[in-house]
mmCIF file of C-alpha atoms in Angstrom:
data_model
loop_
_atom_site.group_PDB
_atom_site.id
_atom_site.type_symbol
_atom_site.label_atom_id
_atom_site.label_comp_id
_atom_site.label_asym_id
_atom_site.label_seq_id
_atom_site.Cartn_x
_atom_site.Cartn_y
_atom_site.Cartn_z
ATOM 1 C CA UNK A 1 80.330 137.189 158.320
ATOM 2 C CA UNK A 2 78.874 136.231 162.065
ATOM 3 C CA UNK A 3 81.076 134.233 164.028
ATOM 4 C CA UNK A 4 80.327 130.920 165.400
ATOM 5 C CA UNK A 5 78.553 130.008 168.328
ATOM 6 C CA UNK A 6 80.001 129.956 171.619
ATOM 7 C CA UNK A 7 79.274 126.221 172.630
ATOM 8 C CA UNK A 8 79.009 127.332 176.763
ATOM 9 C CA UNK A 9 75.958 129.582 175.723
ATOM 10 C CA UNK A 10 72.815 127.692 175.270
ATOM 11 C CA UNK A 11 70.944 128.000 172.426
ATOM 12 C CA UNK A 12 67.424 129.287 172.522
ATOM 13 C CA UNK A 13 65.960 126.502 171.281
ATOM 14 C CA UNK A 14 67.847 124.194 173.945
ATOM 15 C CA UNK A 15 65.254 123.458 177.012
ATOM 16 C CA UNK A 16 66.668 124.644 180.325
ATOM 17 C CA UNK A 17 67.561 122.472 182.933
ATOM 18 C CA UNK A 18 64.957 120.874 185.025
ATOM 19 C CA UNK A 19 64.971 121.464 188.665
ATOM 20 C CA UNK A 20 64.319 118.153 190.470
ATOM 21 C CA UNK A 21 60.950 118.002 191.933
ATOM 22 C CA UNK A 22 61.032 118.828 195.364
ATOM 23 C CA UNK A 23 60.285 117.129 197.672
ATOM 24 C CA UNK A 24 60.819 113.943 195.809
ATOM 25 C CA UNK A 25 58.394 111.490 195.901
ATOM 26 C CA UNK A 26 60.503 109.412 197.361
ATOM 27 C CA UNK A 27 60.467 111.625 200.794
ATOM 28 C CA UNK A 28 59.004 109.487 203.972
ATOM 29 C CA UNK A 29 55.691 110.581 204.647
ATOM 30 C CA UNK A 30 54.448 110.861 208.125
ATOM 31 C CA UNK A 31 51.146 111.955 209.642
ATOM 32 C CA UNK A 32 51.433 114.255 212.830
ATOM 33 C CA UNK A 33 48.941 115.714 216.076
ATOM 34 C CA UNK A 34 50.471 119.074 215.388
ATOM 35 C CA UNK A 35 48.407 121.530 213.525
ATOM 36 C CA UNK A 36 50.487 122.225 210.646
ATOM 37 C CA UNK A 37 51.971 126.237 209.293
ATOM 38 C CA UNK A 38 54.470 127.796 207.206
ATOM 39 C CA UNK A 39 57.544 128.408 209.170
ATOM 40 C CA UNK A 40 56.271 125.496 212.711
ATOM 41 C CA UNK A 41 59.089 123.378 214.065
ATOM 42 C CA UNK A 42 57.152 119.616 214.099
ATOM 43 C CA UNK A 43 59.190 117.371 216.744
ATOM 44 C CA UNK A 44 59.100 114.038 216.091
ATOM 45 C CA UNK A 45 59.557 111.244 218.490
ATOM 46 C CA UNK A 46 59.015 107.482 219.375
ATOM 47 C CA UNK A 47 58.925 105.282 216.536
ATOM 48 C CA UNK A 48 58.099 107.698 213.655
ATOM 49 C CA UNK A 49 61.871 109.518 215.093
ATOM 50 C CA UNK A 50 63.720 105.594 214.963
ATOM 51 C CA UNK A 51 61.741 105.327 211.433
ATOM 52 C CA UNK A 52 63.107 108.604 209.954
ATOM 53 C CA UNK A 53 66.821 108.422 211.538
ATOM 54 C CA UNK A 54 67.307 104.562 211.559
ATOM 55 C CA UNK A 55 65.059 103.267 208.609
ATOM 56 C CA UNK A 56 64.898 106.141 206.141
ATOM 57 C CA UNK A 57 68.574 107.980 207.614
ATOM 58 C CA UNK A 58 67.566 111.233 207.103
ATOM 59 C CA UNK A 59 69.646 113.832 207.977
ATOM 60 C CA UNK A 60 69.805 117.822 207.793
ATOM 61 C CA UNK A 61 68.082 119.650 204.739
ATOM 62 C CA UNK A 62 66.372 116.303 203.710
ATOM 63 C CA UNK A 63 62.575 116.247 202.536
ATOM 64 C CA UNK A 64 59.940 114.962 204.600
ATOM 65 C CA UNK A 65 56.212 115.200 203.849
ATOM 66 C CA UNK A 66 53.731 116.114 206.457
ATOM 67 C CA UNK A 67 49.881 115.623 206.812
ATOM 68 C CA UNK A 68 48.194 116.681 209.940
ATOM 69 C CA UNK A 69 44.701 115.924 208.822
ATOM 70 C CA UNK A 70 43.602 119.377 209.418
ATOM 71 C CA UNK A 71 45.815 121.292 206.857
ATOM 72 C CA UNK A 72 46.402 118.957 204.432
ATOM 73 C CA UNK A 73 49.859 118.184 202.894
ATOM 74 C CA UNK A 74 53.188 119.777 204.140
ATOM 75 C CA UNK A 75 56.971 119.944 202.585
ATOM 76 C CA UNK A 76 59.147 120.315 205.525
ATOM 77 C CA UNK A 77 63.476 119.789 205.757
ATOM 78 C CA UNK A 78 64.968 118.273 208.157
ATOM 79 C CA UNK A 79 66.687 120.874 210.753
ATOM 80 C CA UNK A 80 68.184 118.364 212.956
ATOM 81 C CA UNK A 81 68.111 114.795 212.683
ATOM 82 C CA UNK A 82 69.370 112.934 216.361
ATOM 83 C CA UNK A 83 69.103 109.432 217.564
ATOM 84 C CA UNK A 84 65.801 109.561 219.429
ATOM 85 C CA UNK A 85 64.116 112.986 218.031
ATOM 86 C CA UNK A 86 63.912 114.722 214.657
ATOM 87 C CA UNK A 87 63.329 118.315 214.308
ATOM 88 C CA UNK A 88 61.270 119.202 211.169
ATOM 89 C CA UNK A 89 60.615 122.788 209.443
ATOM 90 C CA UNK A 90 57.643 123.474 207.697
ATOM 91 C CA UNK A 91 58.109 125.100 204.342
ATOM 92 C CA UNK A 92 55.196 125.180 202.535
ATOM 93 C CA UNK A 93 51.482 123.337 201.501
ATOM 94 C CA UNK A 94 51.502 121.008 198.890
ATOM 95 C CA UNK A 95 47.788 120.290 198.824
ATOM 96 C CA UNK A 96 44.703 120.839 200.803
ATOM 97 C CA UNK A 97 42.936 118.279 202.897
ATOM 98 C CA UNK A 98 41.241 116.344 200.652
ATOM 99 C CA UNK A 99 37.767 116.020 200.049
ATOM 100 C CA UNK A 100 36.690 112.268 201.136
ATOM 101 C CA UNK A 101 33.903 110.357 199.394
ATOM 102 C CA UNK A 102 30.881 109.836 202.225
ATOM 103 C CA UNK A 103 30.993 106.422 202.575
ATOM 104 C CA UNK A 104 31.367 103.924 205.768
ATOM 105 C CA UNK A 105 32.165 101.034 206.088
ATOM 106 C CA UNK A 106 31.124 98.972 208.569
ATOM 107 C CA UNK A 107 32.818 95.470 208.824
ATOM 108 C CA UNK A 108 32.213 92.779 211.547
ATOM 109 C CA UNK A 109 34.664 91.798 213.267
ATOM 110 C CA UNK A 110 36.874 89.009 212.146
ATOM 111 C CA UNK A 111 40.190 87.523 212.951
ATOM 112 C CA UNK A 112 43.288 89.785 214.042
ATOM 113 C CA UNK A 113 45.305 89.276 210.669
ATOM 114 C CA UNK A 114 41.846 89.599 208.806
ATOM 115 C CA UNK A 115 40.310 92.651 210.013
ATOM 116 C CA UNK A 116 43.727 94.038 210.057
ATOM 117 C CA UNK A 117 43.254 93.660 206.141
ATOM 118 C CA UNK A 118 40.354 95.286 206.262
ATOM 119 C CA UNK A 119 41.567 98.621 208.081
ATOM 120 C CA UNK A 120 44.751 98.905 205.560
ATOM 121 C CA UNK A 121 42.690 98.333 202.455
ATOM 122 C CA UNK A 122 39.737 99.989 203.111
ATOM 123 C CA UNK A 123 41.806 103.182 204.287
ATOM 124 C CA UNK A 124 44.157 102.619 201.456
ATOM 125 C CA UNK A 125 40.548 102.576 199.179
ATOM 126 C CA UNK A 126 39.309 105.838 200.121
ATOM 127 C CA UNK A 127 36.445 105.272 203.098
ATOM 128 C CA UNK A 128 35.543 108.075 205.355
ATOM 129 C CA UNK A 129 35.159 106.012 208.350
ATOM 130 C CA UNK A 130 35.436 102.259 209.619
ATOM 131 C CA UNK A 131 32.443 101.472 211.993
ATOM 132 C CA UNK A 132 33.532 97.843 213.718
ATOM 133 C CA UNK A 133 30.494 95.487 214.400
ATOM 134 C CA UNK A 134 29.555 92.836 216.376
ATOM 135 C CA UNK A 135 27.510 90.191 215.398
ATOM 136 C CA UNK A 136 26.434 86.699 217.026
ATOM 137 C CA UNK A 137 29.227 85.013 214.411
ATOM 138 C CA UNK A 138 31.574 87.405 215.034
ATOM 139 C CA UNK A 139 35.305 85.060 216.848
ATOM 140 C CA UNK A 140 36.168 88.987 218.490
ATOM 141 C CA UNK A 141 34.300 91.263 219.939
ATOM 142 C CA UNK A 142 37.057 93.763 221.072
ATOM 143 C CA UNK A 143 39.265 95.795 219.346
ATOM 144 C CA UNK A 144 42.969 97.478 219.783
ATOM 145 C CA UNK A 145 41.975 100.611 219.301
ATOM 146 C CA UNK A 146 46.337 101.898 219.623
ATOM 147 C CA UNK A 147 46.775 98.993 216.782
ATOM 148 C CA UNK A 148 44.226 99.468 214.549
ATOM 149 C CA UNK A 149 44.942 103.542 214.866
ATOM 150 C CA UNK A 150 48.575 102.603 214.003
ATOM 151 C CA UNK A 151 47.512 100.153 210.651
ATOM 152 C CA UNK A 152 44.928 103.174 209.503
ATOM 153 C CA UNK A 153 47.821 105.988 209.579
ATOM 154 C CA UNK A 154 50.477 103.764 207.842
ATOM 155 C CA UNK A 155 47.928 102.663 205.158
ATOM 156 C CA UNK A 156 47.204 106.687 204.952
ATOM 157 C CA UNK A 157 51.023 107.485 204.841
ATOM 158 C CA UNK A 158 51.572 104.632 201.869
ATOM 159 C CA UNK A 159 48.887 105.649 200.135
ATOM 160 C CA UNK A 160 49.256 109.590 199.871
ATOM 161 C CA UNK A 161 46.086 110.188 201.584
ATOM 162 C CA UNK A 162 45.671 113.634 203.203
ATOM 163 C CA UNK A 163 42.828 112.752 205.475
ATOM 164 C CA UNK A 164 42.569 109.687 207.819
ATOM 165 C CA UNK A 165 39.628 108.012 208.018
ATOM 166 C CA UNK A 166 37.232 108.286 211.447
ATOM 167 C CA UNK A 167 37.499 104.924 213.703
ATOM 168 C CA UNK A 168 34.681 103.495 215.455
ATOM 169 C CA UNK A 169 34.317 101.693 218.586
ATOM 170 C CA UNK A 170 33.200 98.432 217.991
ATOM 171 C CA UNK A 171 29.167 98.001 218.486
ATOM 172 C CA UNK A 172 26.715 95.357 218.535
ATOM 173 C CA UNK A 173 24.534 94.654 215.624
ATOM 174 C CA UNK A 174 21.229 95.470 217.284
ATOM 175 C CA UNK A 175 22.398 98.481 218.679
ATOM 176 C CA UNK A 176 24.322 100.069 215.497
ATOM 177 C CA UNK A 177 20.909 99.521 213.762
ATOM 178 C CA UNK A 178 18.775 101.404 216.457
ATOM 179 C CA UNK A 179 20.793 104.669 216.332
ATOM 180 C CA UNK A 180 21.599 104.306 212.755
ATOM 181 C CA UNK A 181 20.776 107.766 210.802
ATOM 182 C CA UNK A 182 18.149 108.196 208.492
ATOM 183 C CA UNK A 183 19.938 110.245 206.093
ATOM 184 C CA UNK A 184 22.814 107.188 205.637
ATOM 185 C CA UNK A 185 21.732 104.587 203.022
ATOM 186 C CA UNK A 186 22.971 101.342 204.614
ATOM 187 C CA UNK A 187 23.805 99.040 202.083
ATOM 188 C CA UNK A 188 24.045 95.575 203.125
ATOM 189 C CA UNK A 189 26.244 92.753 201.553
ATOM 190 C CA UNK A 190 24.039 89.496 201.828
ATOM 191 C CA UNK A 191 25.153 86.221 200.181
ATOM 192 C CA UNK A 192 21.892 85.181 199.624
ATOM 193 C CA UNK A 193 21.168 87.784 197.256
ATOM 194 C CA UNK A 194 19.987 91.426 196.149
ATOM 195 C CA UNK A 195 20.506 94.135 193.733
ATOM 196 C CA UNK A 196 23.876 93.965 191.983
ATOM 197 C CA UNK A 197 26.212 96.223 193.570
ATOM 198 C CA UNK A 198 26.957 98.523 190.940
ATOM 199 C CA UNK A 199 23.382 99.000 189.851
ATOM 200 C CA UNK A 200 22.565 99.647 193.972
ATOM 201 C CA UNK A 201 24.990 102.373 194.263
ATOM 202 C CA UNK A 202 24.646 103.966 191.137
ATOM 203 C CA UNK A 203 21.199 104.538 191.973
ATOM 204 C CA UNK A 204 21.460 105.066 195.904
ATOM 205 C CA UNK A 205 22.526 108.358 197.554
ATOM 206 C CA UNK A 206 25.945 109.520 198.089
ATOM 207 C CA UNK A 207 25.916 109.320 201.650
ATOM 208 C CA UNK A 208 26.180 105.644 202.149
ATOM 209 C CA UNK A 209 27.758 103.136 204.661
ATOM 210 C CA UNK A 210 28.578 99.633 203.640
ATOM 211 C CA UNK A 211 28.068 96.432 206.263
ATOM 212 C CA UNK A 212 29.849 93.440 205.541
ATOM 213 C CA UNK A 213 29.491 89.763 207.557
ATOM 214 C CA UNK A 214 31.718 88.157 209.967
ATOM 215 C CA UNK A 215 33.042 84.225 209.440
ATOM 216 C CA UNK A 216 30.476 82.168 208.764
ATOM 217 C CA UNK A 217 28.108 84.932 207.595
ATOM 218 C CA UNK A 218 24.630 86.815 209.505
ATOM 219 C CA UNK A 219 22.408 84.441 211.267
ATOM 220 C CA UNK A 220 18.963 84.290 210.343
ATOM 221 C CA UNK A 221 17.622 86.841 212.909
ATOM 222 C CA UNK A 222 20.468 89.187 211.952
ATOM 223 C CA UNK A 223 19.369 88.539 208.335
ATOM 224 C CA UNK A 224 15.721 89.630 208.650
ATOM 225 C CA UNK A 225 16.347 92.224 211.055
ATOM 226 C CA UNK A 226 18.832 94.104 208.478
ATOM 227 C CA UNK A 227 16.501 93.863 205.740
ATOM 228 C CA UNK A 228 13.768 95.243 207.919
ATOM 229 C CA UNK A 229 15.814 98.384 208.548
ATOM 230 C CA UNK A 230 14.356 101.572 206.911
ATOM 231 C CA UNK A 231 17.798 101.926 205.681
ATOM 232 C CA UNK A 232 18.869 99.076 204.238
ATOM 233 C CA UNK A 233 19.115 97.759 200.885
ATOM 234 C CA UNK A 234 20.827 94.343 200.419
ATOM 235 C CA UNK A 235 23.264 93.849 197.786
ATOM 236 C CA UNK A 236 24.999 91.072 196.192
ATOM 237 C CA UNK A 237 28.701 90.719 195.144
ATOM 238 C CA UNK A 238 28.152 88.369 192.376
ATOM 239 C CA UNK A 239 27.983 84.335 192.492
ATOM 240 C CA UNK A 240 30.525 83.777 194.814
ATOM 241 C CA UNK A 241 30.559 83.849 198.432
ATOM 242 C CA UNK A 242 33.572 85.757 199.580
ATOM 243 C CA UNK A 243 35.162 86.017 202.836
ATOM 244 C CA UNK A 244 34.266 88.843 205.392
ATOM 245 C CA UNK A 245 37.880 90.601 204.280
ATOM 246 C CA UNK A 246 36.748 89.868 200.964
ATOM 247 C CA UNK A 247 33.798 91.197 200.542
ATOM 248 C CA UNK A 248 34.431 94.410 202.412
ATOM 249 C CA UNK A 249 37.488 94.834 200.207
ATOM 250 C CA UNK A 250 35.797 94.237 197.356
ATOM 251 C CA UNK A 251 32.166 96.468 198.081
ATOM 252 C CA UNK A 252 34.281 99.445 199.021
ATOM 253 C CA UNK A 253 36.349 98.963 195.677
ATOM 254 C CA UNK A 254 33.065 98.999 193.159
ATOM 255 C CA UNK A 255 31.747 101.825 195.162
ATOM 256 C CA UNK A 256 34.498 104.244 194.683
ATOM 257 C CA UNK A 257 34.374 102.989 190.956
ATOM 258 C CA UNK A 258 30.743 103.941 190.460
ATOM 259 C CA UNK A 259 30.171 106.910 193.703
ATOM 260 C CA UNK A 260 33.745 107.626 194.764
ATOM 261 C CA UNK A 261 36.970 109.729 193.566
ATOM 262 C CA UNK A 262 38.083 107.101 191.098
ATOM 263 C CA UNK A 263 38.209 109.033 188.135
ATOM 264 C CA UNK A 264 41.378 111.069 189.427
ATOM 265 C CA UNK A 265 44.570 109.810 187.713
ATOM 266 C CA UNK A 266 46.692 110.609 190.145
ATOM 267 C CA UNK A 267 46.970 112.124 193.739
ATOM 268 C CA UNK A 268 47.108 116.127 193.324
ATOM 269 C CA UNK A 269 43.909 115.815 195.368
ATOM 270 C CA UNK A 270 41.539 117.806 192.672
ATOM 271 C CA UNK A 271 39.472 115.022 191.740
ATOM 272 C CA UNK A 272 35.597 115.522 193.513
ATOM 273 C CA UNK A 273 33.200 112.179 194.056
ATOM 274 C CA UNK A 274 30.808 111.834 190.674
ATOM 275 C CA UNK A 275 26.860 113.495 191.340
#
């Protein structure tokens, strides 16, 4: 006769234990200059130092997650956490640098708080790079470049992106269109009509930019002189007439849907744009 089971000896059939994912998704995420490798020291300063010791209260052997843009992703612990500077160790890569759909967007300038939207969202959305323009409409024609570099890398951080997206200087209408290149499709958002926006970038190339109106929409000029571009093919965004944060919002959104990375269902990073 066998004897019993010893209760402290798992059976086989019982699952092992799972190891808690490390690092947890819950570790801050912060984008840093430093080129990224196993075994660098990564010291952080300023306000991303006050967010991790202050906000987040990190402290020694604690998980942060690193992107330098170059590399891609990093795990790193925490090797000493102080009051104005955090020393990080880099332990290993967690993903490449993603590949980033081609597309650009170029918004014109709006209102602070509104084109503000615009950076986080369209960042948060997947664009490669934002390309600021300035049209006669346009209430701004200058932009913080510290500030809007600040909104783009905390929309990247929130959003698990592994690449930022480029930032443009902001340029005037006529000139953006004279050095514009001819392998670009610019597709241009025009309330008073065009092809549908899904059917235009399902059938336009890959390698596309996106140019939305300011407040109060193109003048007439600006209207015919876009549509006379080589490159341009205007677009509508249904029977509405949105606002400029709207409608770049909204264009970037169905062309990741139809030309973009969408069909990843999460963010390991292996998804590739659709042909």
């Amino acid at each position: 006769m066998s004897a019993p089971p010893d209760p402290r000896v798992p059976s086989p059939r019982t699952p092992a234990p799972k190891t808690p994912a490390w690092p947890p998704r819950s570790a801050p995420r912060l984008f840093v200059d430093q080129t990224l490798a196993e075994g660098a020291t990564v010291m952080i300063e300023g306000p991303q130092a006050h967010y991790l010791a202050r906000v987040m209260r990190v402290g020694e052997g604690d998980a942060v997650v690193l992107c330098d843009d170059v590399t891609g992703e990093w795990a790193a612990r925490v090797v000493e956490a102080g009051k104005r500077t955090v020393v990080l160790g880099a332990a290993e890569r967690l993903r490449p640098r993603e590949n980033v759909p081609d597309l650009w967007l170029a918004p014109a300038l709006l209102k602070k708080d509104r084109f503000d939207l615009v950076l986080e969202k369209a960042t948060e959305l997947g664009v490669a790079r934002v390309a600021p323009v300035v049209t006669r409409r346009c209430v701004a024609d200058k932009l913080n470049a510290e500030r809007a570099r600040t909104i783009v890398v905390e929309a990247a951080e929130q959003c698990a992106r592994t690449a930022l997206p480029q930032l443009g200087q902001p340029m005037r209408l006529e000139a953006m269109l004279r050095d514009w290149p001819q392998e670009r499709t610019l597709f241009f958002a025009d309330e008073q009509g065009g092809t549908p926006a899904s059917d235009a970038f399902s059938a336009g190339s890959p390698c596309a930019a996106i140019l939305t109106g300011p407040e109060g929409g193109f003048d007439d000029g600006e209207r015919e002189m876009i549509r006379a571009h080589p490159q341009a093919r205007p677009i509508t965004l249904g029977p509405r007439i949105l606002r400029g944060e709207t409608a770049a919002i909204a264009a970037v959104a169905v062309w990741m849907a139809v030309r973009g990375d969408w069909r990843s269902a999460d963010y390991s990073g292996n998804s590739q744009p659709a042909d």
